[in-house]
Structure formats: structure tokens, C-alpha cells
Amino acid sequence: MKTKIALAALLISASSLYGQERVELLPFGNMDRWIVREIKESGVIGGDTKYLYDIGAGSDTIRGNVPYTSKNSPWATSSVYAKVSGISKGSTTVFPEKRGDGYCARLETREDGCKVLGLVNVTVLATGTIYLGALPEPVKDAKDPQSKLVMGIPFTKKIKGIVFDYKFKQGQDGGRRMRMSGFGKAEPLDGVNAAEVQLLLQNRWEDADGKVYAKRVGTVWQQFDKDQPDWVNNHRLDVRYGDITGDPSYKPYMGLTVKEPQYTINSRGQRVPINEVGWDANAPVTHMILRFSSGYGGAYVGSPGATFWIDNVKVVY
């Protein structure tokens, strides 16, 4: 399978030893370095200038409506440059925010609209997400947004867990959830909004037809459903290996991603679903998926104003 970056080759030297454990900062995991992109939207939708922010090394602002591909960072974001039917648009849901002497990542759930007089008037709900992977640009349509995200990167270690700093705001009206897909009015949903952290260790393979399959080797999956206005530093989540469906802390959303598969690029350069077909604690790890989101429940679902701050993302060996 074609992949852009091997995480093992990027782990930087900043590490600490705690007993028999080693903690290493992920590449750009301190969220201190950002690339700024300037997108000029089409005049038919107002001609505004939008700024998109990507996690990685860069010196000058990238100006111009050109597709972006990271050359040095394993991180991607839900912010995107789209060109649909010749109309250029930028959507920003991830921002750098000052924290102490450096920065953190601020992931926001925002209403995002596109209005063209006499042609289209659409407002959708976009969730802020950062993840290891890629988002090929320009996005050309709004169909099945999850399929646009290339999830995961090559990784071969059986780690103990991850550590990160976070704080969280549920969103408007106590985190009231809704679905706003641009078709009709916003649809109220049961429950309250929750931020989500997902880490999957997978053993992937590709068949002769280019289909990609995976066994789930290890799982970290947590939702945060209460406001946390102050920073929680060094929050640790341990990986659980093998079939976790019998674990007392298992939740249905932690299961194999069968109904809502994630996507990758196969050896033919095609974007295809990752078909998780079982659990196997003993299988060698080939890929890691790591995702932080300001909401859960899929595309166009969340609570406007929900905000998830993330900093200092580390791996525990």
C-alpha cells in the first residue's frame, strides 16, 4: 500500500524514562509548529480570504489555491481546501492557540455555509479533527466526508499507551447534539456531545483486487462527555490488546469499524475502505490510527461551539 510517512522513522529524540517505560513525543506532537495556508474563495460565494492551519514545519505562508501535501509531518486535519463545480472554498475547524511559551491545537465544531444566489444555500456542521494520515485535496464534493480522510500511517510497535494534555468544552446548550447535513433543517439528536480519542493498532493486508483488510490488534477509545475547562496534563490511556468485547469497560462504539469503515490508499492509488474483519492480539502491527475529534457520531453530527484542546501527544513503550 502506498503510504506517505513511516512514524517509526519520525519519532524524535525527546523522550523520558519512567522505570522500565519509555515515553516519546510524536513528531510535531507538541503542537508548536504550524503551516499557514491562504485560500482565496471564489467571487460567486463572496471572494473571502480563508486561512487554513496544518501541523508541521514551515516558514512562510503558503498562498494560492493549490492542493497541500505534507512533506515532513504525519498529521492531517479536518480543515480543507475544496473545489466543487469550479467553486473554490476553504473550511477551517483546527487552529493553533497560544499556550505558555508554545502552542496547542484547538479543534472546533463549527457551522460552515456555502451560498450562491439562485443555485445553492447549504449550511453543514463540521467537527474539528486532527489525525495521523492525510486528506487529499482539493475535495471535490460533500458526499461521504469520512471517505475523504486517509486514516493511519505505517507503524510496527506494540506500544503500552498514549499520553496527552487536553481540555474540553461540550458546545452550545450544554452540548446538545444535532445533525446538520445541509439538507433541510438541523435535526436534534439524543444525548450530549462528547469529544473522542481513538487509537487503533492494525494488521493490514491487500488482496489481488486492491481491497484492504485489517485485524484489530490493539485499541484505545475514549469519549469525554463533560466540560473540562482546565488543562488536564499527562492524561494516559493504555492500549488493550485483542478482542475487548468482553472487557467491563467496553462500549459499543469501540467495536470493529464494519458499518462505518475508515479509508486508506491502496497500492493502485485508489481510496478504499479498511475492512476490519476480526481481532488478533498476536498479529504483527503494520499501521496505527490516531484521531482526536471535538465530537462523535460521524459526518455533520455534533454540537456547535464544541471545542477540544490537545497538546503534547506522546507514545508510551
PDB file of C-alpha atoms in Angstrom:
ATOM      1  CA  MET A   1       0.000   0.000   0.000  1.00  0.00           C
ATOM      2  CA  LYS A   2       1.177   3.493  -0.760  1.00  0.00           C
ATOM      3  CA  THR A   3       1.792   5.497   2.378  1.00  0.00           C
ATOM      4  CA  LYS A   4       3.280   8.889   2.960  1.00  0.00           C
ATOM      5  CA  ILE A   5       5.256   8.663   6.178  1.00  0.00           C
ATOM      6  CA  ALA A   6       6.532   5.911   8.451  1.00  0.00           C
ATOM      7  CA  LEU A   7       6.053   7.030  12.030  1.00  0.00           C
ATOM      8  CA  ALA A   8       8.915   4.910  13.319  1.00  0.00           C
ATOM      9  CA  ALA A   9      11.270   6.931  11.121  1.00  0.00           C
ATOM     10  CA  LEU A  10       9.985  10.205  12.521  1.00  0.00           C
ATOM     11  CA  LEU A  11       9.985   9.693  16.267  1.00  0.00           C
ATOM     12  CA  ILE A  12      12.093  12.499  17.597  1.00  0.00           C
ATOM     13  CA  SER A  13      14.717  12.262  20.247  1.00  0.00           C
ATOM     14  CA  ALA A  14      12.704  13.959  23.023  1.00  0.00           C
ATOM     15  CA  SER A  15      11.938  11.053  25.324  1.00  0.00           C
ATOM     16  CA  SER A  16      11.781  10.225  29.013  1.00  0.00           C
ATOM     17  CA  LEU A  17      12.298   7.058  31.006  1.00  0.00           C
ATOM     18  CA  TYR A  18       9.915   6.096  33.799  1.00  0.00           C
ATOM     19  CA  GLY A  19      11.052   2.826  35.355  1.00  0.00           C
ATOM     20  CA  GLN A  20      11.007   0.323  32.519  1.00  0.00           C
ATOM     21  CA  GLU A  21       8.860   2.548  30.302  1.00  0.00           C
ATOM     22  CA  ARG A  22       9.959   4.989  27.615  1.00  0.00           C
ATOM     23  CA  VAL A  23       7.767   7.956  26.665  1.00  0.00           C
ATOM     24  CA  GLU A  24       8.382   9.607  23.281  1.00  0.00           C
ATOM     25  CA  LEU A  25       6.809  12.707  21.828  1.00  0.00           C
ATOM     26  CA  LEU A  26       5.193  12.058  18.464  1.00  0.00           C
ATOM     27  CA  PRO A  27       6.590  14.105  15.560  1.00  0.00           C
ATOM     28  CA  PHE A  28       5.191  17.642  15.956  1.00  0.00           C
ATOM     29  CA  GLY A  29       3.155  16.281  18.880  1.00  0.00           C
ATOM     30  CA  ASN A  30       3.987  19.348  20.982  1.00  0.00           C
ATOM     31  CA  MET A  31       1.785  21.314  18.550  1.00  0.00           C
ATOM     32  CA  ASP A  32       4.307  24.169  18.465  1.00  0.00           C
ATOM     33  CA  ARG A  33       4.931  24.252  14.701  1.00  0.00           C
ATOM     34  CA  TRP A  34       2.254  25.119  12.152  1.00  0.00           C
ATOM     35  CA  ILE A  35       1.934  25.793   8.453  1.00  0.00           C
ATOM     36  CA  VAL A  36      -0.366  28.655   7.423  1.00  0.00           C
ATOM     37  CA  ARG A  37      -2.209  28.457   4.108  1.00  0.00           C
ATOM     38  CA  GLU A  38      -4.070  31.328   2.451  1.00  0.00           C
ATOM     39  CA  ILE A  39      -7.046  30.328   0.295  1.00  0.00           C
ATOM     40  CA  LYS A  40      -8.965  32.799  -1.883  1.00  0.00           C
ATOM     41  CA  GLU A  41     -12.594  31.743  -2.181  1.00  0.00           C
ATOM     42  CA  SER A  42     -14.470  32.200  -5.458  1.00  0.00           C
ATOM     43  CA  GLY A  43     -16.171  35.521  -6.038  1.00  0.00           C
ATOM     44  CA  VAL A  44     -19.538  33.846  -6.532  1.00  0.00           C
ATOM     45  CA  ILE A  45     -19.554  32.919  -2.806  1.00  0.00           C
ATOM     46  CA  GLY A  46     -18.116  36.219  -1.622  1.00  0.00           C
ATOM     47  CA  GLY A  47     -14.442  36.078  -2.526  1.00  0.00           C
ATOM     48  CA  ASP A  48     -13.266  35.920   1.104  1.00  0.00           C
ATOM     49  CA  THR A  49      -9.724  35.013   2.095  1.00  0.00           C
ATOM     50  CA  LYS A  50      -9.613  31.985   4.385  1.00  0.00           C
ATOM     51  CA  TYR A  51      -6.661  30.725   6.418  1.00  0.00           C
ATOM     52  CA  LEU A  52      -6.059  27.024   6.979  1.00  0.00           C
ATOM     53  CA  TYR A  53      -3.601  25.673   9.547  1.00  0.00           C
ATOM     54  CA  ASP A  54      -1.668  22.411   9.310  1.00  0.00           C
ATOM     55  CA  ILE A  55       0.600  20.797  11.900  1.00  0.00           C
ATOM     56  CA  GLY A  56       4.170  20.711  10.613  1.00  0.00           C
ATOM     57  CA  ALA A  57       7.303  22.666   9.763  1.00  0.00           C
ATOM     58  CA  GLY A  58       7.060  25.720   7.555  1.00  0.00           C
ATOM     59  CA  SER A  59       8.409  29.243   7.427  1.00  0.00           C
ATOM     60  CA  ASP A  60       6.312  31.301   5.029  1.00  0.00           C
ATOM     61  CA  THR A  61       2.568  31.422   4.477  1.00  0.00           C
ATOM     62  CA  ILE A  62       1.532  29.262   1.510  1.00  0.00           C
ATOM     63  CA  ARG A  63      -0.532  31.497  -0.768  1.00  0.00           C
ATOM     64  CA  GLY A  64      -2.690  30.294  -3.602  1.00  0.00           C
ATOM     65  CA  ASN A  65      -5.435  27.748  -4.140  1.00  0.00           C
ATOM     66  CA  VAL A  66      -3.175  24.736  -4.502  1.00  0.00           C
ATOM     67  CA  PRO A  67      -3.589  21.236  -3.043  1.00  0.00           C
ATOM     68  CA  TYR A  68      -1.496  20.686   0.069  1.00  0.00           C
ATOM     69  CA  THR A  69       0.573  17.589   0.806  1.00  0.00           C
ATOM     70  CA  SER A  70       2.702  17.413   3.936  1.00  0.00           C
ATOM     71  CA  LYS A  71       6.345  16.522   3.341  1.00  0.00           C
ATOM     72  CA  ASN A  72       7.530  16.312   6.934  1.00  0.00           C
ATOM     73  CA  SER A  73       4.587  15.741   9.269  1.00  0.00           C
ATOM     74  CA  PRO A  74       2.399  12.654   9.820  1.00  0.00           C
ATOM     75  CA  TRP A  75      -0.534  14.831  10.944  1.00  0.00           C
ATOM     76  CA  ALA A  76      -3.581  15.864   8.945  1.00  0.00           C
ATOM     77  CA  THR A  77      -6.569  17.977   9.968  1.00  0.00           C
ATOM     78  CA  SER A  78     -10.239  18.365   9.081  1.00  0.00           C
ATOM     79  CA  SER A  79      -9.532  21.848   7.685  1.00  0.00           C
ATOM     80  CA  VAL A  80      -9.668  21.607   3.923  1.00  0.00           C
ATOM     81  CA  TYR A  81      -9.463  23.353   0.567  1.00  0.00           C
ATOM     82  CA  ALA A  82     -12.391  22.316  -1.639  1.00  0.00           C
ATOM     83  CA  LYS A  83     -13.160  22.974  -5.287  1.00  0.00           C
ATOM     84  CA  VAL A  84     -16.668  21.884  -6.219  1.00  0.00           C
ATOM     85  CA  SER A  85     -18.054  22.588  -9.706  1.00  0.00           C
ATOM     86  CA  GLY A  86     -15.326  25.180 -10.210  1.00  0.00           C
ATOM     87  CA  ILE A  87     -16.071  27.000  -6.942  1.00  0.00           C
ATOM     88  CA  SER A  88     -13.124  27.314  -4.535  1.00  0.00           C
ATOM     89  CA  LYS A  89     -13.794  27.300  -0.801  1.00  0.00           C
ATOM     90  CA  GLY A  90     -11.824  26.932   2.428  1.00  0.00           C
ATOM     91  CA  SER A  91     -13.124  25.350   5.632  1.00  0.00           C
ATOM     92  CA  THR A  92     -11.239  25.747   8.919  1.00  0.00           C
ATOM     93  CA  THR A  93     -12.002  23.698  12.033  1.00  0.00           C
ATOM     94  CA  VAL A  94      -8.496  23.353  13.528  1.00  0.00           C
ATOM     95  CA  PHE A  95      -6.429  26.270  14.856  1.00  0.00           C
ATOM     96  CA  PRO A  96      -3.126  26.869  16.652  1.00  0.00           C
ATOM     97  CA  GLU A  97      -3.642  28.534  20.020  1.00  0.00           C
ATOM     98  CA  LYS A  98      -1.019  30.086  22.266  1.00  0.00           C
ATOM     99  CA  ARG A  99      -0.235  28.069  25.384  1.00  0.00           C
ATOM    100  CA  GLY A 100       2.599  29.200  27.620  1.00  0.00           C
ATOM    101  CA  ASP A 101       5.759  29.558  25.548  1.00  0.00           C
ATOM    102  CA  GLY A 102       4.370  27.417  22.750  1.00  0.00           C
ATOM    103  CA  TYR A 103       1.090  26.385  21.140  1.00  0.00           C
ATOM    104  CA  CYS A 104      -1.633  23.769  21.371  1.00  0.00           C
ATOM    105  CA  ALA A 105      -4.213  22.570  18.828  1.00  0.00           C
ATOM    106  CA  ARG A 106      -7.771  23.875  19.144  1.00  0.00           C
ATOM    107  CA  LEU A 107     -10.383  21.642  17.463  1.00  0.00           C
ATOM    108  CA  GLU A 108     -13.758  23.307  16.940  1.00  0.00           C
ATOM    109  CA  THR A 109     -17.187  22.146  15.780  1.00  0.00           C
ATOM    110  CA  ARG A 110     -18.449  24.931  13.514  1.00  0.00           C
ATOM    111  CA  GLU A 111     -21.321  25.704  11.185  1.00  0.00           C
ATOM    112  CA  ASP A 112     -19.980  26.151   7.669  1.00  0.00           C
ATOM    113  CA  GLY A 113     -22.081  27.531   4.837  1.00  0.00           C
ATOM    114  CA  CYS A 114     -21.962  27.918   1.082  1.00  0.00           C
ATOM    115  CA  LYS A 115     -24.397  30.308  -0.590  1.00  0.00           C
ATOM    116  CA  VAL A 116     -24.671  31.022  -4.303  1.00  0.00           C
ATOM    117  CA  LEU A 117     -27.661  33.165  -5.232  1.00  0.00           C
ATOM    118  CA  GLY A 118     -30.213  31.101  -7.119  1.00  0.00           C
ATOM    119  CA  LEU A 119     -28.056  27.980  -7.093  1.00  0.00           C
ATOM    120  CA  VAL A 120     -27.251  26.687  -3.616  1.00  0.00           C
ATOM    121  CA  ASN A 121     -27.735  27.633   0.026  1.00  0.00           C
ATOM    122  CA  VAL A 122     -26.207  24.957   2.255  1.00  0.00           C
ATOM    123  CA  THR A 123     -25.023  25.016   5.864  1.00  0.00           C
ATOM    124  CA  VAL A 124     -23.370  21.964   7.408  1.00  0.00           C
ATOM    125  CA  LEU A 125     -21.867  21.142  10.788  1.00  0.00           C
ATOM    126  CA  ALA A 126     -18.133  20.413  10.634  1.00  0.00           C
ATOM    127  CA  THR A 127     -16.261  18.734  13.504  1.00  0.00           C
ATOM    128  CA  GLY A 128     -12.670  19.663  14.318  1.00  0.00           C
ATOM    129  CA  THR A 129     -10.299  16.708  13.975  1.00  0.00           C
ATOM    130  CA  ILE A 130      -6.563  16.040  13.923  1.00  0.00           C
ATOM    131  CA  TYR A 131      -5.273  12.596  12.992  1.00  0.00           C
ATOM    132  CA  LEU A 132      -2.331  10.638  11.668  1.00  0.00           C
ATOM    133  CA  GLY A 133      -2.896  10.320   7.933  1.00  0.00           C
ATOM    134  CA  ALA A 134      -3.755  12.539   5.003  1.00  0.00           C
ATOM    135  CA  LEU A 135      -6.578  14.475   3.327  1.00  0.00           C
ATOM    136  CA  PRO A 136      -6.014  14.594  -0.446  1.00  0.00           C
ATOM    137  CA  GLU A 137      -7.014  17.952  -1.923  1.00  0.00           C
ATOM    138  CA  PRO A 138      -8.921  19.569  -3.403  1.00  0.00           C
ATOM    139  CA  VAL A 139     -12.068  17.940  -2.073  1.00  0.00           C
ATOM    140  CA  LYS A 140     -14.484  17.815  -4.993  1.00  0.00           C
ATOM    141  CA  ASP A 141     -17.825  17.017  -3.350  1.00  0.00           C
ATOM    142  CA  ALA A 142     -19.566  16.737   0.013  1.00  0.00           C
ATOM    143  CA  LYS A 143     -20.590  13.097  -0.347  1.00  0.00           C
ATOM    144  CA  ASP A 144     -19.478  10.722   2.410  1.00  0.00           C
ATOM    145  CA  PRO A 145     -16.935  13.058   4.073  1.00  0.00           C
ATOM    146  CA  GLN A 146     -15.393  10.221   6.101  1.00  0.00           C
ATOM    147  CA  SER A 147     -14.228   8.563   2.887  1.00  0.00           C
ATOM    148  CA  LYS A 148     -12.096  11.624   2.104  1.00  0.00           C
ATOM    149  CA  LEU A 149      -9.868  11.026   5.149  1.00  0.00           C
ATOM    150  CA  VAL A 150      -6.920   8.670   4.659  1.00  0.00           C
ATOM    151  CA  MET A 151      -6.624   7.210   8.152  1.00  0.00           C
ATOM    152  CA  GLY A 152      -3.464   5.861   9.690  1.00  0.00           C
ATOM    153  CA  ILE A 153       0.237   5.556   8.899  1.00  0.00           C
ATOM    154  CA  PRO A 154       2.770   2.696   8.889  1.00  0.00           C
ATOM    155  CA  PHE A 155       3.749   1.633  12.400  1.00  0.00           C
ATOM    156  CA  THR A 156       5.136  -1.649  13.718  1.00  0.00           C
ATOM    157  CA  LYS A 157       5.379  -1.390  17.529  1.00  0.00           C
ATOM    158  CA  LYS A 158       3.113  -2.832  20.209  1.00  0.00           C
ATOM    159  CA  ILE A 159       3.030   0.196  22.459  1.00  0.00           C
ATOM    160  CA  LYS A 160       1.722   0.416  26.026  1.00  0.00           C
ATOM    161  CA  GLY A 161      -0.359   3.545  25.569  1.00  0.00           C
ATOM    162  CA  ILE A 162      -0.540   7.243  24.758  1.00  0.00           C
ATOM    163  CA  VAL A 163      -0.231  10.388  26.886  1.00  0.00           C
ATOM    164  CA  PHE A 164      -1.549  13.870  26.068  1.00  0.00           C
ATOM    165  CA  ASP A 165      -2.795  17.141  27.584  1.00  0.00           C
ATOM    166  CA  TYR A 166      -6.379  18.242  26.985  1.00  0.00           C
ATOM    167  CA  LYS A 167      -9.302  20.421  27.956  1.00  0.00           C
ATOM    168  CA  PHE A 168     -12.837  20.396  26.564  1.00  0.00           C
ATOM    169  CA  LYS A 169     -15.994  22.468  26.088  1.00  0.00           C
ATOM    170  CA  GLN A 170     -19.113  20.477  25.162  1.00  0.00           C
ATOM    171  CA  GLY A 171     -20.786  23.072  22.965  1.00  0.00           C
ATOM    172  CA  GLN A 172     -23.930  25.158  22.972  1.00  0.00           C
ATOM    173  CA  ASP A 173     -26.897  24.439  25.240  1.00  0.00           C
ATOM    174  CA  GLY A 174     -24.930  22.019  27.393  1.00  0.00           C
ATOM    175  CA  GLY A 175     -23.597  20.104  24.411  1.00  0.00           C
ATOM    176  CA  ARG A 176     -26.941  19.487  22.705  1.00  0.00           C
ATOM    177  CA  ARG A 177     -26.276  17.229  19.705  1.00  0.00           C
ATOM    178  CA  MET A 178     -27.645  17.707  16.204  1.00  0.00           C
ATOM    179  CA  ARG A 179     -27.160  16.610  12.633  1.00  0.00           C
ATOM    180  CA  MET A 180     -26.778  19.419  10.104  1.00  0.00           C
ATOM    181  CA  SER A 181     -26.060  17.938   6.676  1.00  0.00           C
ATOM    182  CA  GLY A 182     -27.184  20.861   4.534  1.00  0.00           C
ATOM    183  CA  PHE A 183     -30.436  19.178   3.536  1.00  0.00           C
ATOM    184  CA  GLY A 184     -33.388  20.596   5.435  1.00  0.00           C
ATOM    185  CA  LYS A 185     -33.287  21.918   8.979  1.00  0.00           C
ATOM    186  CA  ALA A 186     -30.908  20.817  11.707  1.00  0.00           C
ATOM    187  CA  GLU A 187     -32.066  17.515  13.195  1.00  0.00           C
ATOM    188  CA  PRO A 188     -31.909  17.238  17.026  1.00  0.00           C
ATOM    189  CA  LEU A 189     -30.269  14.068  18.326  1.00  0.00           C
ATOM    190  CA  ASP A 190     -30.436  12.322  21.689  1.00  0.00           C
ATOM    191  CA  GLY A 191     -27.648  12.647  24.209  1.00  0.00           C
ATOM    192  CA  VAL A 192     -24.912  15.198  24.719  1.00  0.00           C
ATOM    193  CA  ASN A 193     -21.820  15.876  22.682  1.00  0.00           C
ATOM    194  CA  ALA A 194     -18.538  14.204  23.586  1.00  0.00           C
ATOM    195  CA  ALA A 195     -15.006  14.666  22.347  1.00  0.00           C
ATOM    196  CA  GLU A 196     -13.355  11.486  21.171  1.00  0.00           C
ATOM    197  CA  VAL A 197      -9.876   9.950  21.152  1.00  0.00           C
ATOM    198  CA  GLN A 198      -9.288   6.851  19.049  1.00  0.00           C
ATOM    199  CA  LEU A 199      -6.111   4.821  18.624  1.00  0.00           C
ATOM    200  CA  LEU A 200      -6.193   1.568  16.663  1.00  0.00           C
ATOM    201  CA  LEU A 201      -3.250  -0.729  16.052  1.00  0.00           C
ATOM    202  CA  GLN A 202      -3.982  -2.807  12.957  1.00  0.00           C
ATOM    203  CA  ASN A 203      -2.524  -5.614  10.907  1.00  0.00           C
ATOM    204  CA  ARG A 204      -3.462  -4.698   7.310  1.00  0.00           C
ATOM    205  CA  TRP A 205      -3.184  -6.528   4.003  1.00  0.00           C
ATOM    206  CA  GLU A 206      -4.392  -6.045   0.433  1.00  0.00           C
ATOM    207  CA  ASP A 207      -5.900  -8.670  -1.844  1.00  0.00           C
ATOM    208  CA  ALA A 208      -5.469  -9.128  -5.589  1.00  0.00           C
ATOM    209  CA  ASP A 209      -8.410  -6.828  -6.295  1.00  0.00           C
ATOM    210  CA  GLY A 210      -6.973  -3.936  -4.305  1.00  0.00           C
ATOM    211  CA  LYS A 211      -9.319  -4.363  -1.345  1.00  0.00           C
ATOM    212  CA  VAL A 212      -7.752  -3.636   2.052  1.00  0.00           C
ATOM    213  CA  TYR A 213      -8.464  -5.729   5.152  1.00  0.00           C
ATOM    214  CA  ALA A 214      -7.316  -5.448   8.753  1.00  0.00           C
ATOM    215  CA  LYS A 215      -7.240  -7.338  12.024  1.00  0.00           C
ATOM    216  CA  ARG A 216      -7.613  -5.153  15.136  1.00  0.00           C
ATOM    217  CA  VAL A 217      -4.533  -5.772  17.266  1.00  0.00           C
ATOM    218  CA  GLY A 218      -4.869  -3.058  19.910  1.00  0.00           C
ATOM    219  CA  THR A 219      -7.456  -0.459  20.933  1.00  0.00           C
ATOM    220  CA  VAL A 220      -7.650   2.875  22.735  1.00  0.00           C
ATOM    221  CA  TRP A 221     -11.015   4.602  22.503  1.00  0.00           C
ATOM    222  CA  GLN A 222     -12.388   7.169  24.942  1.00  0.00           C
ATOM    223  CA  GLN A 223     -15.146   9.762  24.870  1.00  0.00           C
ATOM    224  CA  PHE A 224     -15.195  12.881  27.058  1.00  0.00           C
ATOM    225  CA  ASP A 225     -18.791  13.916  27.766  1.00  0.00           C
ATOM    226  CA  LYS A 226     -18.305  16.601  30.439  1.00  0.00           C
ATOM    227  CA  ASP A 227     -16.862  20.094  30.307  1.00  0.00           C
ATOM    228  CA  GLN A 228     -13.239  20.235  31.396  1.00  0.00           C
ATOM    229  CA  PRO A 229     -12.320  23.946  31.496  1.00  0.00           C
ATOM    230  CA  ASP A 230      -8.845  23.487  32.993  1.00  0.00           C
ATOM    231  CA  TRP A 231      -5.948  21.664  31.414  1.00  0.00           C
ATOM    232  CA  VAL A 232      -5.531  18.002  32.318  1.00  0.00           C
ATOM    233  CA  ASN A 233      -1.851  17.258  31.804  1.00  0.00           C
ATOM    234  CA  ASN A 234      -0.293  13.872  31.042  1.00  0.00           C
ATOM    235  CA  HIS A 235      -3.622  12.107  30.605  1.00  0.00           C
ATOM    236  CA  ARG A 236      -2.776   8.475  29.916  1.00  0.00           C
ATOM    237  CA  LEU A 237      -4.766   5.849  28.032  1.00  0.00           C
ATOM    238  CA  ASP A 238      -3.454   2.281  27.872  1.00  0.00           C
ATOM    239  CA  VAL A 239      -3.792   0.024  24.844  1.00  0.00           C
ATOM    240  CA  ARG A 240      -5.967  -3.081  25.275  1.00  0.00           C
ATOM    241  CA  TYR A 241      -4.889  -5.916  23.012  1.00  0.00           C
ATOM    242  CA  GLY A 242      -7.038  -8.473  21.240  1.00  0.00           C
ATOM    243  CA  ASP A 243     -10.798  -8.900  21.487  1.00  0.00           C
ATOM    244  CA  ILE A 244     -12.034  -6.331  24.019  1.00  0.00           C
ATOM    245  CA  THR A 245     -15.767  -7.026  23.683  1.00  0.00           C
ATOM    246  CA  GLY A 246     -15.755  -8.899  26.994  1.00  0.00           C
ATOM    247  CA  ASP A 247     -13.915  -6.164  28.871  1.00  0.00           C
ATOM    248  CA  PRO A 248     -16.085  -4.454  31.555  1.00  0.00           C
ATOM    249  CA  SER A 249     -15.168  -1.044  30.133  1.00  0.00           C
ATOM    250  CA  TYR A 250     -16.101  -1.986  26.555  1.00  0.00           C
ATOM    251  CA  LYS A 251     -18.600   0.307  24.795  1.00  0.00           C
ATOM    252  CA  PRO A 252     -20.389  -0.469  21.515  1.00  0.00           C
ATOM    253  CA  TYR A 253     -18.608   2.360  19.700  1.00  0.00           C
ATOM    254  CA  MET A 254     -15.269   0.609  20.351  1.00  0.00           C
ATOM    255  CA  GLY A 255     -16.131  -2.333  18.098  1.00  0.00           C
ATOM    256  CA  LEU A 256     -14.767  -3.221  14.678  1.00  0.00           C
ATOM    257  CA  THR A 257     -15.397  -0.456  12.151  1.00  0.00           C
ATOM    258  CA  VAL A 258     -17.667  -2.523   9.915  1.00  0.00           C
ATOM    259  CA  LYS A 259     -20.722  -0.291   9.390  1.00  0.00           C
ATOM    260  CA  GLU A 260     -18.664   2.914   9.215  1.00  0.00           C
ATOM    261  CA  PRO A 261     -15.266   1.894   7.799  1.00  0.00           C
ATOM    262  CA  GLN A 262     -12.300   4.201   7.668  1.00  0.00           C
ATOM    263  CA  TYR A 263     -10.339   4.669   4.455  1.00  0.00           C
ATOM    264  CA  THR A 264      -6.817   4.339   3.092  1.00  0.00           C
ATOM    265  CA  ILE A 265      -4.964   4.471  -0.230  1.00  0.00           C
ATOM    266  CA  ASN A 266      -4.220   1.068  -1.781  1.00  0.00           C
ATOM    267  CA  SER A 267      -1.233   0.074  -3.926  1.00  0.00           C
ATOM    268  CA  ARG A 268      -3.087   1.264  -7.029  1.00  0.00           C
ATOM    269  CA  GLY A 269      -3.518   4.771  -5.646  1.00  0.00           C
ATOM    270  CA  GLN A 270      -7.231   4.217  -5.022  1.00  0.00           C
ATOM    271  CA  ARG A 271      -9.036   5.375  -1.886  1.00  0.00           C
ATOM    272  CA  VAL A 272     -10.676   2.251  -0.430  1.00  0.00           C
ATOM    273  CA  PRO A 273     -12.327   1.246   2.859  1.00  0.00           C
ATOM    274  CA  ILE A 274     -10.349  -0.568   5.534  1.00  0.00           C
ATOM    275  CA  ASN A 275     -12.375  -3.711   6.188  1.00  0.00           C
ATOM    276  CA  GLU A 276     -11.800  -4.730   9.816  1.00  0.00           C
ATOM    277  CA  VAL A 277     -12.508  -8.458   9.876  1.00  0.00           C
ATOM    278  CA  GLY A 278     -11.541  -9.557  13.370  1.00  0.00           C
ATOM    279  CA  TRP A 279      -9.395  -9.233  16.484  1.00  0.00           C
ATOM    280  CA  ASP A 280      -5.903 -10.653  16.904  1.00  0.00           C
ATOM    281  CA  ALA A 281      -3.619  -9.677  19.784  1.00  0.00           C
ATOM    282  CA  ASN A 282      -0.791 -11.798  18.361  1.00  0.00           C
ATOM    283  CA  ALA A 283      -0.727 -10.378  14.829  1.00  0.00           C
ATOM    284  CA  PRO A 284       2.169  -8.071  13.929  1.00  0.00           C
ATOM    285  CA  VAL A 285       1.247  -4.389  13.859  1.00  0.00           C
ATOM    286  CA  THR A 286       1.527  -2.720  10.450  1.00  0.00           C
ATOM    287  CA  HIS A 287      -0.424   0.535  10.965  1.00  0.00           C
ATOM    288  CA  MET A 288      -1.535   2.972  13.633  1.00  0.00           C
ATOM    289  CA  ILE A 289      -4.687   5.103  13.508  1.00  0.00           C
ATOM    290  CA  LEU A 290      -4.722   8.025  15.969  1.00  0.00           C
ATOM    291  CA  ARG A 291      -7.534  10.576  15.930  1.00  0.00           C
ATOM    292  CA  PHE A 292      -8.710  13.422  18.195  1.00  0.00           C
ATOM    293  CA  SER A 293     -12.144  14.962  17.460  1.00  0.00           C
ATOM    294  CA  SER A 294     -14.347  17.611  19.058  1.00  0.00           C
ATOM    295  CA  GLY A 295     -17.423  15.414  18.535  1.00  0.00           C
ATOM    296  CA  TYR A 296     -18.532  11.896  17.682  1.00  0.00           C
ATOM    297  CA  GLY A 297     -21.206  10.201  15.606  1.00  0.00           C
ATOM    298  CA  GLY A 298     -19.960  10.670  12.073  1.00  0.00           C
ATOM    299  CA  ALA A 299     -20.251  13.397   9.459  1.00  0.00           C
ATOM    300  CA  TYR A 300     -22.294  16.536  10.151  1.00  0.00           C
ATOM    301  CA  VAL A 301     -23.032  15.469  13.748  1.00  0.00           C
ATOM    302  CA  GLY A 302     -22.052  17.377  16.875  1.00  0.00           C
ATOM    303  CA  SER A 303     -22.726  20.489  18.904  1.00  0.00           C
ATOM    304  CA  PRO A 304     -21.844  23.948  17.538  1.00  0.00           C
ATOM    305  CA  GLY A 305     -19.146  25.558  19.620  1.00  0.00           C
ATOM    306  CA  ALA A 306     -17.751  22.283  20.971  1.00  0.00           C
ATOM    307  CA  THR A 307     -14.011  22.721  21.431  1.00  0.00           C
ATOM    308  CA  PHE A 308     -11.294  20.168  22.221  1.00  0.00           C
ATOM    309  CA  TRP A 309      -7.784  21.414  23.007  1.00  0.00           C
ATOM    310  CA  ILE A 310      -4.889  18.960  22.531  1.00  0.00           C
ATOM    311  CA  ASP A 311      -1.179  19.250  23.321  1.00  0.00           C
ATOM    312  CA  ASN A 312       1.954  17.175  23.933  1.00  0.00           C
ATOM    313  CA  VAL A 313       0.889  13.884  22.336  1.00  0.00           C
ATOM    314  CA  LYS A 314       3.270  11.079  23.330  1.00  0.00           C
ATOM    315  CA  VAL A 315       3.609   7.329  22.930  1.00  0.00           C
ATOM    316  CA  VAL A 316       4.451   5.011  25.841  1.00  0.00           C
ATOM    317  CA  TYR A 317       6.680   1.975  25.167  1.00  0.00           C
TER     318      TYR A 317
END
